[in-house]
C-alpha cells in the first residue's frame, strides 16, 4: 500500500485538482505541501465546479483528513473565506477534517503590497506573479523573520514580530516605492480575529501524519504549480518561490522520504503557461487560440488568459527525472479533438546542439533554441464519453502510446473531460 505524491509536470494548471479529488476516494489523508493561494485547483463533480486555492482537493469527500502543511504560505483571510464557503455547503463540519501546520508561514498585508509594488514599479524583471504576496512571504521565511501560525496564535510573540516587520517593510515601501506606509494597529486588530478563527485548526501536522502512516492509512500529497515553476529546477527567474518538485512533499509536511512510494505527474495533452517566461512550443496562431478557447484556458486564480502551445516532451522528461515520477496522468486530451495534425516537441536545437532531456538553465541559450517536432494524425471523434482505452479512436491511442514511449513512463489515467467521472483509469498508484 503506497503513499502517493501528485505534481504538475509543466507550468501549472495541468489538472492536479481533478486528479487529487479523484484519488482522494482511495486516500485517508490529503496534504498540501507548498505554494499558497497562487494556486487554483478546479474540481468538477456531477457538473458542479469548486475552485480551491488553499484547502486540499480532498475536502469534497466526507471522512477524509485534509492538511495544510508547514511548507505552505497561508493567507488567513483567504483560508477563512474558503472555509466559510465550504461550511455553507456542509463540507466542513468541524476542525477534525482540516488541520493547518502551526509551522506554516502567514502571508501578511506587506507581502501582498511588496509583491504588487515590485511588479508594477518595474524593479527588476516583471515575472507576472499572481500578486498574492507569495514570493515576499517565502523571502521572510528564509530570512528568518517570517510569522508562523504558532506565532500568530501567541499574542506576545505576534505583537513583537509584527512591530519589527512593519518598521522594516514600511521603510522599504515608502523609501523605494514611494508608497503609503502600513498601519500597524489596524493589521494587529485584523490578524487578531484571524488568530481566533484559526486556533482550533492549528496542529503539529508532522506528528499527526506519522501516526496515520503508522496505522496503515494512505496519504495523498497534493502539489501546487508545476515542476518548471520550481525555484531551483524551473525556468528561473520566471518561477514561483517554492520547490514544486515531489521531494518537497516531505520537507513541506514533515514526513520522511521513505514514506513515499509513488509519484504521479500530471501532464496536460498540450502546454500552457500563465505569466511571463520562456515557452518554446507556444502557438501565437489560430491553433493556440483554439486550444485556449476549447480548453477554457483562463487562470483559476487571476482569470488571466493562459498562453497555449504544443506538448513539450523536454519539459516532461526533466520533470520525470527530477520528481522521480512513476506514472503519468494525462489530462485534457479531449481538447485536442478536431485538430487535423498534432505536434509533439521531442527536443530543442541551438546551432549543432540538441537538448532532449533537460531544459537549458541559461535563458539566453534557451531563448535561442528552436523546438524539434514530430507530427501525428489527429482525430475528430468525440472522446468525452470514453470509459476505457479501447473506446478511444486509433489515432488517440497512438498519441498516448507515443507520449508514453517518449516519456519512458506509463500512464495511470487519461482524463477526457473536467468531471470526476470523465476519466479512464489504467493503474492504481496506491497499489505501489
Ligand atoms: P490545476 O491547477 O492543476 O488543479 O488545474 P486548474 O484547475 O487550474 O486547470 C485545469 C482546468 O482544466 C480546470 O478548469 C479543470 O476543470 C479542467 N480540466 C481538468 N481535466 C480536464 C479534462 O480532461 N478535459 C477538460 N476539457 N478539462 C479538464
Ligand atoms: P496551480 O497550482 C499556473 C505562476 C504565476 C507567475 C509565477 C510566479 O493552479 O497550478 P507567484 O504568484 O507564485 O509568485 O507567481 O508563477 N503561477 C502559476 N501558474 N498555475 C499556478 O498554480 C501558479 N502559481 C503561480 O503566473 O508566472
Ligand atoms: Mg490551477
Coordinates of C-alpha atoms and ligand atoms in Angstrom, one line a residue:
X1 CA 0.0 0.0 0.0
X2 CA 1.6 3.2 -1.1
X3 CA 1.5 6.9 -0.2
X4 CA 1.3 9.0 -3.4
X5 CA 2.6 12.4 -4.4
X6 CA 0.8 14.4 -7.2
X7 CA 2.8 17.0 -9.0
X8 CA 2.4 19.1 -12.2
X9 CA 4.9 18.3 -14.9
X10 CA 4.6 21.6 -16.8
X11 CA 4.0 25.2 -15.7
X12 CA 0.9 24.6 -13.6
X13 CA -2.8 24.1 -14.3
X14 CA -2.3 20.6 -15.6
X15 CA -5.5 19.4 -13.8
X16 CA -4.0 18.5 -10.4
X17 CA -7.2 19.4 -8.6
X18 CA -9.3 17.0 -10.7
X19 CA -6.8 14.1 -10.2
X20 CA -6.4 14.7 -6.4
X21 CA -10.2 14.8 -6.0
X22 CA -10.4 11.5 -7.9
X23 CA -7.7 9.8 -5.9
X24 CA -8.9 11.2 -2.6
X25 CA -11.5 8.5 -2.8
X26 CA -8.7 5.9 -2.1
X27 CA -6.8 8.1 0.4
X28 CA -7.3 8.8 4.1
X29 CA -5.2 12.0 4.4
X30 CA -4.7 14.6 1.7
X31 CA -2.0 17.2 2.3
X32 CA -0.8 20.3 0.5
X33 CA 2.9 20.9 1.0
X34 CA 3.9 24.1 -0.8
X35 CA 2.7 27.2 -2.5
X36 CA -0.2 29.3 -1.3
X37 CA -3.3 30.9 -2.8
X38 CA -1.4 31.5 -6.0
X39 CA -2.8 28.0 -6.8
X40 CA -6.2 27.5 -8.2
X41 CA -7.3 23.9 -8.3
X42 CA -10.6 23.1 -10.1
X43 CA -12.8 20.2 -9.2
X44 CA -16.0 19.3 -11.1
X45 CA -18.4 16.7 -9.6
X46 CA -21.7 16.0 -11.3
X47 CA -21.3 19.2 -13.3
X48 CA -20.8 21.4 -10.1
X49 CA -17.5 23.3 -10.1
X50 CA -15.4 24.1 -7.0
X51 CA -12.2 26.1 -7.1
X52 CA -9.8 25.7 -4.2
X53 CA -6.8 27.9 -3.5
X54 CA -5.5 26.6 -0.1
X55 CA -7.6 23.8 1.2
X56 CA -6.6 20.4 -0.2
X57 CA -8.7 19.0 -3.1
X58 CA -9.8 16.0 -0.9
X59 CA -12.2 18.2 1.1
X60 CA -15.3 17.1 -1.1
X61 CA -15.0 13.6 0.3
X62 CA -16.6 13.0 3.7
X63 CA -14.4 11.5 6.4
X64 CA -11.0 12.4 4.9
X65 CA -8.5 14.4 6.8
X66 CA -7.1 17.4 4.9
X67 CA -3.8 19.0 6.0
X68 CA -2.2 22.3 5.1
X69 CA 1.5 21.5 5.6
X70 CA 4.3 23.6 7.1
X71 CA 5.6 24.3 3.5
X72 CA 2.5 26.2 2.5
X73 CA 2.3 30.0 2.9
X74 CA -1.2 30.8 4.3
X75 CA -3.1 34.0 3.8
X76 CA -5.6 33.8 6.7
X77 CA -8.3 35.9 5.1
X78 CA -8.3 33.6 2.0
X79 CA -8.3 30.5 4.1
X80 CA -11.1 31.7 6.4
X81 CA -13.2 32.7 3.3
X82 CA -12.6 29.3 1.7
X83 CA -13.6 27.6 5.0
X84 CA -16.8 29.6 5.2
X85 CA -17.8 28.8 1.7
X86 CA -17.3 25.0 2.3
X87 CA -19.0 25.2 5.7
X88 CA -22.1 26.8 4.0
X89 CA -22.1 23.8 1.7
X90 CA -22.0 21.4 4.6
X91 CA -18.5 20.3 3.7
X92 CA -16.5 21.4 6.8
X93 CA -18.5 20.3 9.8
X94 CA -15.7 20.9 12.5
X95 CA -12.0 21.2 13.0
X96 CA -11.3 17.5 12.8
X97 CA -11.4 17.4 9.0
X98 CA -8.9 20.2 8.3
X99 CA -5.7 21.0 10.1
X100 CA -3.1 23.7 9.4
X101 CA 0.5 23.2 10.5
X102 CA 1.5 25.5 13.3
X103 CA 4.8 26.0 11.4
X104 CA 3.1 27.3 8.2
X105 CA 4.2 30.9 7.5
X106 CA 1.5 33.5 7.3
X107 CA 1.0 35.9 4.4
X108 CA 0.8 39.5 5.8
X109 CA -0.5 42.6 4.0
X110 CA 3.0 43.9 3.5
X111 CA 3.8 40.7 1.5
X112 CA 1.0 41.5 -0.9
X113 CA 1.9 45.2 -1.1
X114 CA 5.6 44.4 -1.9
X115 CA 4.7 41.8 -4.5
X116 CA 2.4 44.2 -6.4
X117 CA 4.7 47.2 -6.0
X118 CA 7.7 45.3 -7.4
X119 CA 5.7 44.1 -10.4
X120 CA 4.2 47.5 -11.2
X121 CA 7.3 49.7 -10.5
X122 CA 9.5 47.7 -12.8
X123 CA 12.2 46.9 -10.2
X124 CA 13.9 44.0 -11.9
X125 CA 12.2 41.9 -14.4
X126 CA 8.4 41.5 -14.4
X127 CA 7.5 37.9 -13.5
X128 CA 3.8 38.2 -14.0
X129 CA 3.1 36.9 -10.4
X130 CA -0.3 36.3 -9.1
X131 CA 0.1 39.3 -6.7
X132 CA -0.8 37.3 -3.7
X133 CA 2.4 38.0 -1.7
X134 CA 3.8 34.5 -2.2
X135 CA 7.4 35.5 -3.0
X136 CA 7.8 38.1 -0.2
X137 CA 6.3 35.6 2.3
X138 CA 8.8 32.9 1.4
X139 CA 11.6 35.5 1.4
X140 CA 10.7 36.3 5.1
X141 CA 10.8 32.6 5.9
X142 CA 14.3 32.2 4.5
X143 CA 15.4 35.5 6.2
X144 CA 14.1 34.1 9.5
X145 CA 11.8 37.0 10.2
X146 CA 8.5 35.4 9.0
X147 CA 5.5 35.0 11.2
X148 CA 4.3 31.4 11.6
X149 CA 0.8 30.2 12.6
X150 CA 2.1 29.4 16.1
X151 CA 3.5 33.0 16.3
X152 CA 0.2 34.5 15.2
X153 CA -1.6 32.5 18.0
X154 CA 0.7 33.8 20.7
X155 CA -0.2 37.5 21.3
X156 CA 3.2 38.4 22.9
X157 CA 5.2 36.9 20.0
X158 CA 2.9 38.2 17.4
X159 CA 3.0 41.8 18.6
X160 CA 6.8 41.8 18.8
X161 CA 7.3 40.2 15.3
X162 CA 4.7 42.4 13.7
X163 CA 6.2 45.5 15.1
X164 CA 9.7 44.6 13.9
X165 CA 8.5 43.7 10.4
X166 CA 6.3 46.7 10.0
X167 CA 9.2 49.0 10.7
X168 CA 11.4 47.4 8.1
X169 CA 8.6 46.9 5.5
X170 CA 7.3 50.5 5.8
X171 CA 10.9 51.8 5.2
X172 CA 11.1 49.6 2.1
X173 CA 7.6 50.6 0.8
X174 CA 7.9 54.3 1.4
X175 CA 11.6 54.9 0.5
X176 CA 11.9 52.6 -2.5
X177 CA 8.4 52.7 -3.9
X178 CA 7.1 56.0 -2.5
X179 CA 4.0 54.1 -1.2
X180 CA 1.9 54.8 1.8
X181 CA 3.1 53.1 5.0
X182 CA 1.0 50.3 6.6
X183 CA -0.9 50.9 9.8
X184 CA 0.5 48.5 12.4
X185 CA -2.5 48.8 14.8
X186 CA -5.1 48.0 12.0
X187 CA -3.1 45.0 11.0
X188 CA -2.8 43.8 14.5
X189 CA -6.6 44.0 15.1
X190 CA -7.3 42.3 11.8
X191 CA -4.9 39.5 12.4
X192 CA -6.1 39.0 16.0
X193 CA -9.6 38.0 14.7
X194 CA -7.9 35.6 12.2
X195 CA -5.9 34.0 15.0
X196 CA -9.1 33.2 16.9
X197 CA -10.8 31.8 13.8
X198 CA -7.8 29.6 13.0
X199 CA -6.8 28.5 16.5
X200 CA -8.9 25.3 16.5
X201 CA -7.3 24.1 13.3
X202 CA -3.6 24.6 14.3
X203 CA -1.7 21.4 14.9
X204 CA 1.6 19.6 14.8
X205 CA 0.8 18.1 11.4
X206 CA 4.1 16.1 11.0
X207 CA 3.3 14.1 14.1
X208 CA -0.3 13.6 13.2
X209 CA 0.6 12.4 9.7
X210 CA 3.2 10.0 11.1
X211 CA 0.6 8.5 13.4
X212 CA -1.7 8.0 10.5
X213 CA 1.1 6.3 8.5
X214 CA 1.8 4.0 11.4
X215 CA -1.8 3.0 11.4
X216 CA -1.5 2.0 7.8
X217 CA -3.5 4.9 6.5
X218 CA -2.9 6.2 2.9
X219 CA -1.5 9.7 2.3
X220 CA -2.0 11.7 -0.8
X221 CA 0.3 14.7 -1.2
X222 CA -1.1 17.5 -3.4
X223 CA 1.4 19.6 -5.2
X224 CA 0.7 23.1 -6.5
X225 CA 2.1 24.9 -9.5
X226 CA 4.3 22.7 -11.8
X227 CA 7.9 21.3 -12.0
X228 CA 9.0 24.1 -14.3
X229 CA 7.8 26.8 -11.8
X230 CA 10.2 25.3 -9.2
X231 CA 12.5 27.8 -7.6
X232 CA 15.6 25.5 -8.2
X233 CA 14.6 23.4 -11.2
X234 CA 12.3 25.7 -13.2
X235 CA 12.8 28.5 -15.8
X236 CA 14.4 30.8 -13.2
X237 CA 13.6 33.7 -12.6
X238 CA 10.2 33.0 -14.2
X239 CA 9.2 30.7 -11.4
X240 CA 7.3 30.7 -8.1
X241 CA 9.1 31.0 -4.8
X242 CA 8.8 27.4 -3.6
X243 CA 10.1 23.9 -4.5
X244 CA 7.3 22.4 -6.5
X245 CA 9.0 19.1 -7.2
X246 CA 7.9 15.9 -5.5
X247 CA 10.8 15.8 -2.9
X248 CA 9.2 18.9 -1.2
X249 CA 6.2 16.7 -0.3
X250 CA 8.4 15.5 2.6
X251 CA 10.0 18.9 3.7
X252 CA 6.7 20.6 3.3
X253 CA 4.8 18.3 5.7
X254 CA 7.5 16.8 7.9
X255 CA 7.2 13.3 6.6
X256 CA 10.3 11.2 5.8
X257 CA 11.1 10.3 2.2
X258 CA 10.8 6.5 2.9
X259 CA 7.1 7.1 3.4
X260 CA 6.6 8.0 -0.3
X261 CA 6.3 5.2 -2.8
X262 CA 4.5 6.6 -5.8
X263 CA 4.8 9.9 -7.7
X264 CA 2.1 10.7 -10.3
X265 CA 3.0 13.5 -12.7
X266 CA 0.0 15.4 -14.2
X267 CA 0.6 16.1 -17.8
X268 CA -1.8 18.2 -19.9
X269 CA -2.0 16.9 -23.5
X270 CA -0.6 20.3 -24.7
X271 CA 1.2 23.0 -22.8
X272 CA 0.0 26.2 -21.1
X273 CA 1.7 28.9 -19.1
X274 CA 0.4 32.0 -17.2
X275 CA 2.6 35.0 -16.6
X276 CA 6.0 35.8 -18.2
X277 CA 8.9 33.5 -19.2
X278 CA 10.2 31.2 -22.0
X279 CA 7.7 28.9 -23.7
X280 CA 9.3 27.3 -26.8
X281 CA 6.3 25.5 -28.1
X282 CA 3.9 28.5 -27.7
X283 CA 1.4 28.9 -30.5
X284 CA 0.6 32.5 -31.3
X285 CA -1.7 31.5 -34.2
X286 CA -5.2 30.1 -34.7
X287 CA -4.3 26.7 -33.2
X288 CA -3.1 28.4 -30.0
X289 CA -6.3 30.5 -29.9
X290 CA -8.3 27.3 -30.4
X291 CA -6.6 25.5 -27.5
X292 CA -7.2 28.5 -25.3
X293 CA -10.9 28.6 -26.2
X294 CA -11.7 24.9 -26.3
X295 CA -9.6 24.2 -23.2
X296 CA -11.1 27.2 -21.4
X297 CA -7.6 28.2 -20.5
X298 CA -8.2 31.1 -18.1
X299 CA -6.2 31.3 -14.8
X300 CA -8.3 29.8 -11.9
X301 CA -6.8 32.4 -9.6
X302 CA -6.3 35.6 -11.6
X303 CA -8.6 35.0 -14.6
X304 CA -5.7 35.8 -17.0
X305 CA -5.7 34.1 -20.4
X306 CA -3.2 31.2 -20.4
X307 CA -0.7 31.1 -23.1
X308 CA -1.1 27.8 -25.1
X309 CA 1.2 25.6 -27.2
X310 CA 2.1 22.0 -28.3
X311 CA 3.1 19.3 -25.8
X312 CA 6.8 19.6 -24.9
X313 CA 8.5 16.4 -24.0
X314 CA 11.7 18.0 -22.9
X315 CA 9.7 19.6 -20.0
X316 CA 8.1 16.2 -19.2
X317 CA 11.3 14.2 -19.3
X318 CA 13.0 16.7 -16.9
X319 CA 10.0 16.6 -14.6
X320 CA 10.0 12.8 -14.6
X321 CA 13.7 12.8 -13.6
X322 CA 13.7 15.5 -11.0
X323 CA 10.4 14.4 -9.3
X324 CA 11.0 10.6 -9.7
X325 CA 7.7 10.3 -11.4
X326 CA 6.4 6.7 -11.6
X327 CA 3.2 7.2 -13.5
X328 CA 1.7 9.9 -15.8
X329 CA -1.9 11.2 -15.6
X330 CA -2.7 12.6 -19.0
X331 CA -5.4 15.4 -18.9
X332 CA -7.4 17.4 -21.3
X333 CA -7.0 15.0 -24.2
X334 CA -10.5 15.9 -25.4
X335 CA -9.3 19.5 -26.1
X336 CA -7.2 18.1 -29.0
X337 CA -10.2 16.6 -30.7
X338 CA -10.7 18.1 -34.2
X339 CA -7.2 19.3 -34.8
X340 CA -6.0 17.6 -38.0
X341 CA -2.3 17.3 -37.3
X342 CA -0.8 17.3 -33.8
X343 CA 2.7 18.1 -32.9
X344 CA 4.9 16.9 -30.1
X345 CA 8.1 18.6 -29.3
X346 CA 10.8 15.9 -28.8
X347 CA 13.8 18.2 -28.3
X348 CA 15.3 21.7 -28.7
X349 CA 18.1 22.7 -31.1
X350 CA 20.6 25.5 -30.9
X351 CA 23.1 25.5 -33.8
X352 CA 24.5 22.0 -33.7
X353 CA 23.5 21.2 -30.1
X354 CA 20.3 19.3 -29.2
X355 CA 18.6 19.3 -25.8
X356 CA 16.2 16.3 -25.3
X357 CA 16.5 15.5 -21.5
X358 CA 16.9 18.9 -19.9
X359 CA 15.8 22.5 -20.3
X360 CA 19.0 24.7 -20.6
X361 CA 19.4 26.6 -17.4
X362 CA 20.7 29.7 -19.2
X363 CA 17.7 31.5 -20.5
X364 CA 19.8 33.3 -23.2
X365 CA 20.6 29.9 -24.6
X366 CA 17.0 28.6 -24.1
X367 CA 15.7 31.6 -26.0
X368 CA 18.0 30.8 -28.9
X369 CA 16.7 27.3 -29.2
X370 CA 14.0 26.1 -31.6
X371 CA 11.7 23.2 -30.9
X372 CA 12.0 20.0 -32.9
X373 CA 8.6 18.4 -33.7
X374 CA 7.2 15.1 -34.6
X375 CA 3.8 15.2 -36.3
X376 CA 0.9 12.8 -35.7
X377 CA -2.5 12.5 -37.2
X378 CA -5.3 13.9 -35.1
X379 CA -8.9 12.5 -34.6
X380 CA -12.3 14.1 -35.0
X381 CA -14.5 11.7 -32.9
X382 CA -15.9 13.0 -29.5
X383 CA -13.9 11.1 -26.8
X384 CA -15.5 12.6 -23.7
X385 CA -17.7 9.6 -23.0
X386 CA -14.8 7.1 -23.2
X387 CA -14.5 4.9 -20.1
X388 CA -11.7 2.6 -21.2
X389 CA -8.8 2.9 -23.5
X390 CA -10.5 0.7 -26.2
X391 CA -13.2 3.3 -26.5
X392 CA -10.7 5.8 -27.9
X393 CA -10.1 6.2 -31.7
X394 CA -6.9 4.6 -33.1
X395 CA -5.2 7.9 -33.6
X396 CA -5.9 9.0 -30.0
X397 CA -4.4 5.8 -28.7
X398 CA -1.4 6.4 -31.0
X399 CA -0.9 9.8 -29.4
X400 CA -1.0 8.3 -25.9
X401 CA 1.4 5.5 -26.9
X402 CA 3.8 7.9 -28.5
X403 CA 3.8 10.1 -25.4
X404 CA 4.4 7.1 -23.2
X405 CA 7.3 5.9 -25.4
X406 CA 8.9 9.4 -25.3
X407 CA 8.4 9.7 -21.6
X408 CA 9.6 6.2 -20.7
X409 CA 6.9 6.1 -18.0
X410 CA 3.4 4.5 -18.3
X411 CA 0.0 6.2 -17.8
X412 CA -2.0 5.7 -14.7
X413 CA -5.0 7.6 -16.1
X414 CA -6.3 9.5 -19.1
X415 CA -8.7 12.4 -18.4
X416 CA -11.2 13.2 -21.2
X417 CA -13.3 15.9 -19.6
X418 CA -13.3 18.1 -16.4
X419 CA -15.8 15.9 -14.4
X420 CA -14.5 13.4 -11.9
X421 CA -16.3 10.7 -14.0
X422 CA -14.8 11.7 -17.3
X423 CA -11.7 9.6 -16.6
X424 CA -10.2 6.4 -18.0
X425 CA -8.4 4.6 -15.1
X426 CA -5.5 2.5 -16.1
X427 CA -3.4 1.8 -13.0
X428 CA -3.8 2.3 -9.3
X429 CA -0.9 4.3 -7.9
X430 CA -1.8 3.3 -4.3
X431 CA -1.0 -0.3 -5.3
X432 CA 2.7 0.8 -5.1
Ligands
LIG1 P1 -4.7 22.6 -11.5 O1 -4.2 24.0 -11.0 O2 -3.6 21.8 -12.0 O3 -5.5 22.0 -10.5 O4 -5.6 22.9 -12.8 P2 -6.7 24.1 -13.0 O5 -7.9 23.7 -12.2 O6 -6.1 25.4 -12.7 O7 -6.9 24.0 -14.5 C1 -7.4 22.8 -15.2 C2 -8.7 23.1 -15.9 O8 -9.0 22.1 -16.8 C3 -9.9 23.2 -14.9 O9 -10.8 24.1 -15.4 C4 -10.4 21.8 -15.0 O10 -11.8 21.7 -14.6 C5 -10.2 21.4 -16.4 N1 -9.9 20.0 -16.7 C6 -9.3 19.1 -16.0 N2 -9.2 17.9 -16.6 C7 -9.8 18.1 -17.8 C8 -10.0 17.3 -19.0 O11 -9.6 16.2 -19.1 N3 -10.7 17.9 -20.0 C9 -11.2 19.1 -20.0 N4 -11.8 19.6 -21.1 N5 -11.0 19.9 -18.9 C10 -10.3 19.4 -17.9
LIG2 P1 -1.6 25.9 -9.9 O1 -1.4 25.2 -8.5 C1 -0.1 28.4 -13.0 C2 2.9 31.5 -11.8 C3 2.4 32.9 -12.0 C4 3.8 33.6 -12.3 C5 4.7 32.8 -11.4 C6 5.1 33.4 -10.1 O2 -3.1 26.3 -10.1 O3 -1.1 25.1 -11.0 P2 3.8 33.8 -7.8 O4 2.5 34.5 -7.6 O5 3.7 32.3 -7.5 O6 5.0 34.4 -7.3 O7 3.9 33.9 -9.4 O8 4.1 31.5 -11.2 N1 1.9 30.6 -11.0 C7 1.1 29.7 -11.6 N2 0.8 29.4 -12.8 N3 -0.6 27.7 -12.0 C8 -0.4 28.0 -10.7 O9 -0.8 27.2 -9.7 C9 0.5 29.1 -10.4 N4 1.0 29.6 -9.3 C10 1.9 30.5 -9.7 O10 1.5 33.1 -13.0 O11 4.1 33.3 -13.6
LIG3 MG1 -4.5 26.0 -11.4

